[in-house]
Coordinates of C-alpha atoms (C1' of nucleotides) in Angstrom, one line a residue:
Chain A
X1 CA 123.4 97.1 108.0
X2 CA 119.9 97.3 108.1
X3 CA 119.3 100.0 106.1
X4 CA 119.7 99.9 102.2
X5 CA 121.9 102.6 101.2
X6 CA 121.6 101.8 97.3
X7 CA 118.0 102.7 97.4
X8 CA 118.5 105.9 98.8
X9 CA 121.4 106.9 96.2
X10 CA 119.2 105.9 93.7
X11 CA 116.6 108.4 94.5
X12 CA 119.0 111.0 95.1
X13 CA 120.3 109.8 91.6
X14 CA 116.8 110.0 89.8
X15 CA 115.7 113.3 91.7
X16 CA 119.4 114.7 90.8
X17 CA 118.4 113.9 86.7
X18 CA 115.2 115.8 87.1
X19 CA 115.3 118.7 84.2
X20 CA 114.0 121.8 85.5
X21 CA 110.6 123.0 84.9
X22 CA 109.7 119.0 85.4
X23 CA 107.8 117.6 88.1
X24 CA 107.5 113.8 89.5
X25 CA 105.9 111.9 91.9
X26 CA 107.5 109.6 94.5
X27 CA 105.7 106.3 92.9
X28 CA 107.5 107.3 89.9
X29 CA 110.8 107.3 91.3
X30 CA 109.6 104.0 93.3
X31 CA 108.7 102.2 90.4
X32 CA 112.1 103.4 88.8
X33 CA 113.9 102.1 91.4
X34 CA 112.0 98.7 91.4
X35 CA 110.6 99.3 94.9
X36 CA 107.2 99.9 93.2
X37 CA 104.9 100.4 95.9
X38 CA 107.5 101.5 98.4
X39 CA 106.6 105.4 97.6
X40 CA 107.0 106.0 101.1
X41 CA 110.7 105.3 101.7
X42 CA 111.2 107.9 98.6
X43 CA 110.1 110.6 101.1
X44 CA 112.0 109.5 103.9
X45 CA 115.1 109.2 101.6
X46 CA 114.2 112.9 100.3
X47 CA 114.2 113.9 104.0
X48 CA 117.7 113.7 104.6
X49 CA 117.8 115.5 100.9
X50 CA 119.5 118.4 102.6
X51 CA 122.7 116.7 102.9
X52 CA 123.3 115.7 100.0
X53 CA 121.9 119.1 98.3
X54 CA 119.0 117.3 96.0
X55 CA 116.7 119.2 94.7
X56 CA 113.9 117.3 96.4
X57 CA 111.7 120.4 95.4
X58 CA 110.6 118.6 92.0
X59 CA 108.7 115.8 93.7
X60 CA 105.4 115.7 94.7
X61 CA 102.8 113.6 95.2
X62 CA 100.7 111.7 92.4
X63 CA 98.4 114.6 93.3
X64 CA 100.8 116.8 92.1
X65 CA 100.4 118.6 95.5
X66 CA 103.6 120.2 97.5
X67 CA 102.9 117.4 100.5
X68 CA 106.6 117.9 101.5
X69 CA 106.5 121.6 101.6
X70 CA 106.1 121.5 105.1
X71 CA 109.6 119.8 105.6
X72 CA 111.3 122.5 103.7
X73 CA 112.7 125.5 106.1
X74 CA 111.0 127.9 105.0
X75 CA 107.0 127.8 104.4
X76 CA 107.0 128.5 101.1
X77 CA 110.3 127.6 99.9
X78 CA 109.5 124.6 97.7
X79 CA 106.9 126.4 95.7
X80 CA 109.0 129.6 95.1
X81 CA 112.2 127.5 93.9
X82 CA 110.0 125.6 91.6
X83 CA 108.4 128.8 90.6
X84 CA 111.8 130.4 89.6
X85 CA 111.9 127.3 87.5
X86 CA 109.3 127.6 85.5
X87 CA 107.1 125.3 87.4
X88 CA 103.9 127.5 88.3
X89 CA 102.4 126.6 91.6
X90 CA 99.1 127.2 92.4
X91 CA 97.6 127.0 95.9
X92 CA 100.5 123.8 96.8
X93 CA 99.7 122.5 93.6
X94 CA 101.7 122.4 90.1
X95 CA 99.8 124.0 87.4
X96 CA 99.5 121.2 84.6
X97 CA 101.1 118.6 86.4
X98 CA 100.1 116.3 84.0
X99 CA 102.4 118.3 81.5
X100 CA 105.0 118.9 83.9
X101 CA 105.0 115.5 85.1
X102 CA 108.6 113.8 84.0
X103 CA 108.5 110.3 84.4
X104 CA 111.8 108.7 85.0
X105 CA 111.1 105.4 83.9
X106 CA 109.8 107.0 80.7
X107 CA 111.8 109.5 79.7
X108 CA 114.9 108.3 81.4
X109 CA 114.8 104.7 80.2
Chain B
dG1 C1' 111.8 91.7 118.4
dT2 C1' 107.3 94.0 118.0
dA3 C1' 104.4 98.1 117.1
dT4 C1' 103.6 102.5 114.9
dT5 C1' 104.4 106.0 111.6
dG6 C1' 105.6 108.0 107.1
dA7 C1' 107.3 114.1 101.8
dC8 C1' 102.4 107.7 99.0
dC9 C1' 99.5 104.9 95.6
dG10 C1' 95.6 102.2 94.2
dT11 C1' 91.2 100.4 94.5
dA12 C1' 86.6 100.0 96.6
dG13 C1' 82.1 102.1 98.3
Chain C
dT1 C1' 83.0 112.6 91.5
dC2 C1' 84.3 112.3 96.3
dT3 C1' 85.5 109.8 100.5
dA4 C1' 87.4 105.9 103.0
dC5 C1' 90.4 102.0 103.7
dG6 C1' 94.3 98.9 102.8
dG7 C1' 98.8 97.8 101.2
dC8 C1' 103.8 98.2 100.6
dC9 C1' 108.7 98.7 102.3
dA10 C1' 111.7 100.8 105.6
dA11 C1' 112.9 103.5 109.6
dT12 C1' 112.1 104.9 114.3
dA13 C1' 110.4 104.3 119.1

DNA sequence: GTATTGACCGTAG
DNA sequence: TCTACGGCCAATA
């Protein structure tokens, strides 16, 4: 096949293990998965998210900013879930991302 | 099989 | 500090 299917259940995986009221960007889960620069494919993988019920809502950019919130059905969905987390949001940006921010590869390892 | 795009990241100016 | 450009890997056209 010409896809890899591994690499997408790995993010699923990773995004799955997120604790709530955490936060992560898709070069984190990139680098997790050994892809390392490959932060793009993360999205894409997160795109079909809605399949597999992933709660794709706790990644963001290295920015911290809700660049996939405009994939999510509704316009605002992604920052009210991770609201009713815990996770404040603040004009498509997570208040202290840098505190919110859970590295996989860190705290997962 | 080639070209363009993509829920990005890092470095340079 | 802010803006601009390139790179990386994979999927889609």
């Amino acid at each position: 096949m010409a896809m890899e299917p591994d690499f997408y259940q790995k993010v699923y995986e990773v995004v799955c293990l997120i604790p709530e009221g955490r936060v992560t960007s898709y070069g984190a889960i990139a680098k997790y998965l050994s892809v390392g620069r490959a932060s793009r494919m993360v999205g894409m993988a997160l795109n079909n998210c809605d399949h597999f019920g992933i709660p794709a809502h706790r990644v963001v950019n290295r920015n911290g900013m809700l660049t996939g919130k405009y994939h999510f059905p509704g316009t605002n969905m992604m920052q009210d879930l991770l609201e009713t987390e815990g996770t404040k949001v603040k004009d498509d940006v997570v208040v202290d991302f840098k505190k919110r921010f859970w590295d996989p590869s860190a705290e997962l390892l």
